[in-house]
Coordinates of N, CA, C and O in Angstrom, one line a residue:
X1 N 15.3 26.6 -15.9 CA 14.7 27.9 -14.9 C 13.6 28.5 -15.7 O 14.3 29.3 -16.8
X2 N 12.5 28.9 -15.3 CA 11.8 30.2 -16.1 C 12.0 31.6 -15.2 O 12.2 31.4 -14.2
X3 N 12.1 32.6 -15.8 CA 12.1 33.8 -14.8 C 10.6 34.5 -15.2 O 10.2 35.1 -16.0
X4 N 10.3 35.3 -14.1 CA 9.0 36.0 -14.3 C 9.1 37.1 -14.6 O 10.5 37.7 -14.7
X5 N 7.9 37.8 -14.7 CA 8.2 39.3 -15.4 C 9.2 40.1 -14.5 O 9.8 41.0 -15.2
X6 N 9.3 40.0 -13.1 CA 10.0 41.2 -12.4 C 11.4 40.7 -12.1 O 12.2 41.2 -11.6
X7 N 11.9 39.5 -13.1 CA 13.2 39.3 -13.0 C 13.7 38.2 -11.9 O 14.8 37.8 -12.0
X8 N 12.6 37.9 -11.0 CA 13.0 37.2 -10.0 C 13.0 35.4 -10.8 O 12.3 35.4 -11.4
X9 N 14.0 34.5 -10.6 CA 14.0 33.1 -10.7 C 13.3 32.4 -10.0 O 13.1 32.2 -8.8
X10 N 12.0 31.6 -10.4 CA 11.1 30.8 -10.1 C 11.8 29.6 -10.3 O 11.7 29.2 -11.7
X11 N 11.8 28.6 -9.8 CA 12.2 26.9 -10.4 C 10.9 26.2 -10.7 O 10.1 26.5 -10.6
X12 N 11.0 26.0 -12.1 CA 9.7 25.2 -12.9 C 10.6 24.3 -13.7 O 11.5 24.2 -14.3
X13 N 9.9 23.3 -14.3 CA 10.2 22.3 -15.1 C 9.9 22.3 -16.2 O 10.3 21.7 -17.2
X14 N 8.7 23.3 -16.9 CA 7.8 23.1 -17.8 C 7.3 24.5 -18.1 O 6.9 25.2 -17.0
X15 N 7.0 25.2 -19.0 CA 5.6 26.0 -19.3 C 4.3 25.6 -19.3 O 3.9 25.9 -20.0
X16 N 4.1 24.6 -18.6 CA 2.7 24.1 -18.7 C 1.4 24.6 -18.7 O 0.4 25.0 -19.2
X17 N 1.4 26.0 -17.3 CA 0.4 26.7 -17.4 C 0.7 27.8 -16.4 O 1.6 27.7 -15.6
X18 N -0.1 28.8 -16.5 CA 0.3 30.0 -15.7 C -0.6 30.1 -14.1 O -1.3 29.6 -14.4
X19 N 0.3 30.6 -13.3 CA -0.4 30.2 -11.8 C -0.1 31.7 -11.5 O 1.1 32.1 -11.6
X20 N -1.1 31.7 -10.5 CA -0.9 33.5 -9.4 C 0.0 32.8 -8.3 O -0.6 31.9 -7.5
X21 N 0.6 33.4 -8.0 CA 1.5 33.1 -6.8 C 1.3 34.7 -6.0 O 1.8 35.4 -6.2
X22 N 0.8 34.4 -4.8 CA 0.7 35.7 -4.0 C 1.9 35.9 -2.9 O 2.2 34.7 -2.2
X23 N 2.4 37.2 -3.1 CA 3.7 37.0 -2.0 C 3.4 38.2 -1.2 O 2.8 39.2 -1.6
X24 N 3.8 38.3 0.4 CA 3.6 39.2 1.0 C 4.8 39.9 1.6 O 4.2 41.1 2.1
X25 N 5.6 39.7 1.3 CA 6.8 40.4 1.6 C 8.4 39.5 1.0 O 8.4 38.4 0.7
X26 N 9.4 40.5 1.1 CA 10.5 39.7 1.2 C 11.9 40.2 2.2 O 11.6 41.4 2.6
X27 N 12.4 39.3 2.9 CA 13.1 39.8 4.4 C 14.3 39.2 3.9 O 14.7 37.8 3.2
X28 N 15.4 40.2 4.5 CA 17.0 39.8 4.6 C 17.2 38.6 5.6 O 17.8 37.8 5.5
X29 N 16.3 38.7 6.8 CA 16.8 37.6 7.7 C 15.4 36.6 7.8 O 14.1 36.8 7.9
X30 N 15.8 35.7 7.9 CA 15.2 34.4 7.8 C 13.9 34.3 9.2 O 12.9 33.7 8.8
X31 N 14.5 34.7 10.2 CA 13.7 34.7 11.1 C 12.2 35.5 11.2 O 11.3 35.5 11.6
X32 N 12.5 36.7 10.4 CA 11.1 37.8 10.2 C 10.8 37.5 9.4 O 9.5 37.4 9.3
X33 N 11.3 36.7 8.3 CA 10.7 35.9 7.0 C 9.6 34.7 7.6 O 8.3 34.7 7.1
X34 N 10.0 34.2 8.7 CA 9.5 33.0 9.4 C 8.0 33.4 10.1 O 7.2 32.8 10.1
X35 N 8.4 34.7 11.0 CA 7.5 35.3 11.5 C 6.3 35.8 10.9 O 5.0 35.6 11.1
X36 N 6.7 36.2 9.6 CA 5.5 36.8 8.6 C 4.5 35.6 8.2 O 3.4 35.3 8.0
X37 N 5.7 34.7 7.9 CA 5.0 33.4 7.1 C 4.1 32.8 8.0 O 2.8 32.3 7.8
X38 N 4.3 32.6 9.5 CA 3.6 31.9 10.6 C 2.2 33.0 10.8 O 1.3 32.8 10.6
X39 N 2.5 34.1 10.8 CA 1.0 34.9 10.9 C 0.4 35.0 9.7 O -1.1 34.8 9.8
X40 N 0.6 34.8 8.4 CA -0.3 34.9 7.6 C -0.5 33.6 7.1 O -1.2 33.3 5.9
X41 N -0.1 32.2 7.7 CA 0.1 31.2 7.2 C 0.4 30.4 5.9 O -0.3 30.2 4.8
X42 N 1.6 31.3 5.6 CA 2.2 30.9 4.2 C 3.9 30.0 4.5 O 3.6 29.5 5.7
X43 N 4.9 30.5 3.6 CA 5.7 29.6 3.4 C 6.6 30.6 3.1 O 6.2 31.5 2.7
X44 N 8.1 30.1 3.7 CA 9.1 31.0 3.3 C 10.1 30.3 2.5 O 10.6 29.1 2.7
X45 N 10.4 31.0 1.5 CA 11.4 30.4 0.4 C 12.2 31.2 -0.1 O 12.5 32.8 0.1
X46 N 13.7 30.9 0.3 CA 14.9 31.5 -0.3 C 15.1 31.9 -1.6 O 15.0 31.0 -2.3
X47 N 15.6 32.9 -2.0 CA 15.4 33.3 -3.6 C 17.0 34.5 -3.5 O 16.7 35.5 -2.8
X48 N 17.8 34.0 -3.9 CA 19.2 34.9 -3.9 C 19.7 35.3 -2.6 O 19.5 34.1 -1.6
X49 N 19.4 36.4 -2.1 CA 20.1 36.8 -0.8 C 18.8 37.5 0.1 O 19.2 37.6 1.3
X50 N 17.7 36.9 -0.5 CA 16.4 37.0 0.6 C 15.3 36.2 0.4 O 15.7 35.0 0.3
X51 N 14.7 36.2 1.6 CA 13.7 35.1 2.2 C 12.2 35.6 1.5 O 11.8 36.6 2.0
X52 N 11.5 34.9 0.9 CA 10.2 35.5 0.2 C 8.9 34.5 1.1 O 9.2 33.3 1.2
X53 N 8.2 35.4 1.2 CA 6.9 34.7 1.9 C 5.8 35.0 1.1 O 5.6 35.8 0.3
X54 N 5.2 33.8 0.6 CA 4.4 33.1 0.0 C 2.9 33.0 0.6 O 2.8 31.8 1.4
X55 N 1.9 33.2 0.3 CA 0.5 32.8 1.3 C -0.7 32.3 0.4 O -1.3 31.8 0.4
X56 N 0.1 32.5 -1.3 CA -1.2 31.5 -2.2 C -0.5 31.2 -3.3 O 0.3 31.7 -3.7
X57 N -0.9 30.0 -3.9 CA -0.7 29.6 -5.6 C -1.7 29.0 -5.9 O -2.4 28.0 -5.3
X58 N -2.3 29.8 -6.4 CA -3.7 29.6 -7.2 C -3.9 29.8 -9.0 O -3.3 30.4 -9.4
X59 N -4.8 28.8 -9.3 CA -4.9 28.9 -10.7 C -6.1 29.3 -11.2 O -6.6 30.0 -12.2
X60 N -7.3 28.8 -10.4 CA -8.8 28.9 -10.7 C -9.5 30.2 -10.6 O -8.8 30.9 -9.5
X61 N -9.7 31.3 -11.8 CA -10.0 32.2 -11.3 C -11.1 32.7 -10.4 O -11.2 33.6 -9.3
X62 N -11.9 31.8 -9.9 CA -12.8 32.0 -8.8 C -12.0 31.7 -7.1 O -12.4 32.6 -6.3
X63 N -11.2 31.0 -7.3 CA -10.3 30.8 -5.9 C -8.9 31.7 -5.9 O -9.3 32.5 -4.8
X64 N -9.2 32.6 -7.0 CA -8.2 33.7 -7.0 C -8.7 34.7 -6.5 O -8.0 35.5 -5.7
X65 N -10.0 34.9 -7.0 CA -10.7 36.1 -6.4 C -11.2 36.0 -5.1 O -11.4 37.0 -4.1
X66 N -11.6 34.8 -4.6 CA -11.8 34.4 -3.2 C -10.7 35.1 -2.3 O -10.6 35.8 -1.7
X67 N -9.3 34.7 -2.8 CA -7.9 35.0 -2.2 C -7.9 36.1 -2.0 O -7.7 37.4 -1.2
X68 N -8.0 37.2 -3.4 CA -8.2 38.6 -3.3 C -8.9 39.2 -2.5 O -8.8 40.4 -1.7
X69 N -10.4 38.7 -2.1 CA -11.3 39.5 -1.5 C -10.9 39.1 -0.2 O -11.1 40.2 0.5
X70 N -10.2 38.0 0.4 CA -9.9 37.8 1.7 C -8.7 38.9 2.0 O -8.9 39.4 3.3
X71 N -7.8 38.8 1.4 CA -6.6 39.7 1.7 C -6.9 41.3 1.8 O -6.6 42.1 2.6
X72 N -7.9 41.7 0.6 CA -8.3 42.9 0.7 C -9.0 43.2 1.8 O -8.9 44.3 2.6
X73 N -9.8 42.5 2.1 CA -10.7 42.6 3.5 C -9.9 42.9 4.6 O -10.2 43.4 5.7
X74 N -8.8 41.9 4.9 CA -7.9 41.7 6.1 C -7.1 43.2 6.2 O -6.1 43.0 6.9
X75 N -7.0 43.8 4.7 CA -5.9 44.8 4.9 C -4.5 44.5 4.9 O -3.9 44.9 5.2
X76 N -4.5 43.2 4.3 CA -3.4 42.5 3.8 C -2.2 42.7 2.7 O -2.9 42.6 1.7
X77 N -1.0 43.3 2.8 CA -0.1 43.7 1.5 C 0.4 42.6 0.8 O 0.6 41.7 1.5
X78 N 0.0 42.7 -0.7 CA 0.2 41.3 -1.4 C 0.8 41.9 -2.6 O 0.1 42.7 -2.8
X79 N 1.5 41.0 -3.4 CA 1.5 41.2 -4.8 C 1.4 39.9 -5.4 O 1.6 38.9 -4.7
X80 N 0.7 39.9 -6.6 CA 0.9 38.9 -7.5 C 1.7 38.2 -8.6 O 1.9 39.4 -9.2
X81 N 2.4 37.6 -8.6 CA 3.2 37.1 -9.3 C 2.7 35.8 -10.4 O 1.9 35.1 -10.0
X82 N 2.8 36.2 -12.1 CA 2.3 35.1 -12.7 C 3.7 34.2 -12.9 O 4.9 34.3 -13.2
X83 N 3.4 32.8 -12.7 CA 4.5 31.9 -13.0 C 4.3 30.6 -13.7 O 2.9 30.5 -13.8
X84 N 4.9 30.0 -14.2 CA 4.6 28.4 -14.8 C 5.1 26.8 -14.0 O 6.2 27.2 -13.4
X85 N 4.2 26.0 -14.1 CA 4.9 24.9 -13.2 C 4.7 23.7 -14.0 O 4.2 23.8 -15.0
X86 N 5.4 22.6 -13.4 CA 5.2 21.6 -13.9 C 4.1 20.9 -14.0 O 3.3 21.1 -13.2
X87 N 3.7 20.3 -15.1 CA 2.3 19.5 -15.4 C 2.0 18.6 -14.3 O 0.7 18.5 -13.7
X88 N 3.2 18.0 -13.6 CA 2.7 17.3 -12.3 C 2.4 18.0 -11.1 O 1.4 17.3 -10.5
X89 N 2.7 19.1 -10.8 CA 2.6 19.8 -9.7 C 1.0 20.5 -10.3 O 0.1 20.7 -9.4
X90 N 0.8 20.7 -11.1 CA -0.4 21.3 -11.6 C -1.7 20.4 -11.4 O -2.5 21.1 -11.4
X91 N -1.1 19.6 -11.9 CA -2.5 18.1 -11.4 C -2.7 18.0 -10.0 O -4.5 18.5 -9.8
X92 N -2.0 17.9 -9.3 CA -1.9 18.5 -7.5 C -3.1 19.7 -7.6 O -3.5 19.5 -6.8
X93 N -2.2 20.9 -8.1 CA -3.0 22.3 -7.6 C -4.5 21.7 -8.1 O -5.3 22.6 -7.2
X94 N -4.9 21.4 -9.3 CA -5.9 21.3 -9.8 C -6.7 20.6 -8.9 O -8.3 20.5 -8.5
X95 N -6.5 19.5 -8.4 CA -7.4 18.7 -7.2 C -7.8 19.3 -6.2 O -8.8 19.3 -5.5
X96 N -6.5 20.1 -5.6 CA -6.7 20.8 -4.1 C -7.7 22.1 -4.8 O -8.9 22.3 -3.8
X97 N -7.7 22.7 -5.8 CA -8.5 23.9 -6.1 C -10.1 23.1 -6.2 O -11.2 24.1 -6.1
X98 N -10.2 22.3 -6.9 CA -11.6 21.6 -7.1 C -12.1 21.2 -5.7 O -13.3 21.6 -5.5
X99 N -11.4 20.9 -4.9 CA -11.9 20.5 -3.7 C -12.0 22.4 -2.7 O -13.2 22.4 -2.3
X100 N -11.3 23.2 -3.3 CA -11.7 24.2 -2.9 C -13.1 25.0 -3.1 O -13.6 25.6 -2.9
X101 N -13.1 25.0 -4.4 CA -14.4 25.4 -5.2 C -15.9 24.5 -4.8 O -16.4 25.0 -4.6
X102 N -15.7 23.3 -4.2 CA -16.8 22.4 -3.5 C -16.9 22.8 -2.5 O -18.1 22.4 -1.7
X103 N -16.5 23.4 -1.8 CA -16.3 24.1 -0.3 C -16.9 25.4 0.0 O -16.3 26.3 -0.7
X104 N -18.1 25.8 0.9 CA -18.0 27.2 1.1 C -17.3 27.6 2.3 O -17.6 29.0 2.7
X105 N -16.5 26.9 3.3 CA -16.1 26.9 3.9 C -14.8 27.7 4.1 O -14.1 27.1 3.3
X106 N -14.5 29.1 4.6 CA -12.8 29.4 4.9 C -12.1 28.8 5.5 O -11.0 28.7 5.1
X107 N -12.7 27.9 6.2 CA -11.4 27.1 7.0 C -10.9 26.0 6.2 O -9.6 26.0 6.1
X108 N -11.6 25.3 5.1 CA -11.5 24.6 4.7 C -10.5 24.9 3.4 O -9.6 24.6 3.0
X109 N -10.9 26.0 2.8 CA -10.1 26.7 1.8 C -8.8 27.1 2.1 O -7.9 26.9 1.4
X110 N -8.5 27.9 3.2 CA -7.2 28.0 3.7 C -6.6 26.7 4.0 O -5.1 26.6 3.8
X111 N -7.0 25.6 4.6 CA -6.3 24.4 4.7 C -5.9 23.8 3.6 O -4.7 23.4 3.5
X112 N -6.7 24.1 2.7 CA -6.3 23.2 1.4 C -5.2 24.3 0.5 O -4.4 23.9 -0.2
X113 N -5.2 25.5 0.7 CA -4.2 26.4 0.2 C -2.7 26.3 1.0 O -1.9 25.9 0.3
X114 N -3.0 26.0 2.2 CA -1.6 25.4 2.9 C -1.1 24.2 2.2 O 0.1 24.3 2.4
X115 N -2.2 23.1 2.4 CA -1.5 22.2 1.7 C -1.0 22.3 0.2 O 0.3 21.6 -0.2
X116 N -1.2 23.1 -0.7 CA -0.6 23.6 -2.0 C 0.8 24.3 -1.6 O 1.5 23.6 -2.3
X117 N 0.5 25.2 -0.8 CA 1.9 25.8 -0.3 C 3.3 25.0 -0.1 O 4.3 24.9 -0.5
X118 N 2.9 23.8 0.7 CA 3.9 22.9 1.3 C 4.2 21.9 0.3 O 5.2 21.7 0.4
X119 N 3.6 21.8 -0.4 CA 3.6 21.1 -1.5 C 4.7 21.7 -2.9 O 5.4 21.0 -3.3
X120 N 4.3 22.7 -2.9 CA 5.4 23.7 -3.7 C 6.5 23.9 -2.7 O 7.6 23.9 -3.9
X121 N 6.5 23.9 -1.7 CA 8.1 24.2 -1.0 C 8.7 22.7 -1.1 O 10.0 22.9 -1.6
X122 N 8.0 21.7 -1.1 CA 8.7 20.4 -1.3 C 9.2 20.7 -2.5 O 10.7 20.1 -3.0
X123 N 8.6 20.9 -3.9 CA 9.0 21.1 -5.2 C 10.1 22.0 -5.3 O 11.2 21.4 -5.8
X124 N 9.9 23.0 -4.7 CA 10.9 24.5 -4.9 C 12.3 23.9 -4.3 O 13.2 24.5 -4.7
X125 N 12.0 23.0 -2.8 CA 13.4 22.8 -2.4 C 14.3 21.7 -2.9 O 15.2 21.5 -2.8
X126 N 13.5 20.9 -3.8 CA 14.4 19.6 -4.3 C 14.9 20.3 -5.5 O 14.8 21.0 -6.2

């Protein structure tokens, strides 16, 4: 396992590339975390004694800026962590992000973002 700069353990299999992980909160209560994740269209993952809510995992600078602009516009509190991921997941991420770049639709952007999060949750929990 690799460790992020803030000391939280993030499950990874190799140091293939740096990815930006957008987090909106950390909760002691699963129900509260799931409520937040539902409102923000994110996922909830358990880390030590807390549940973290993630709303984006992106690598492409244009997509990262698009996410930041959206979150700032909506006044959504977030912070960004740098993580490293397995090359296999990175391929999946790149494919989804290429689709994001080819679309001007916000709906498509966030549907693709949700798919990335779902795939990450599967990796994280396995």
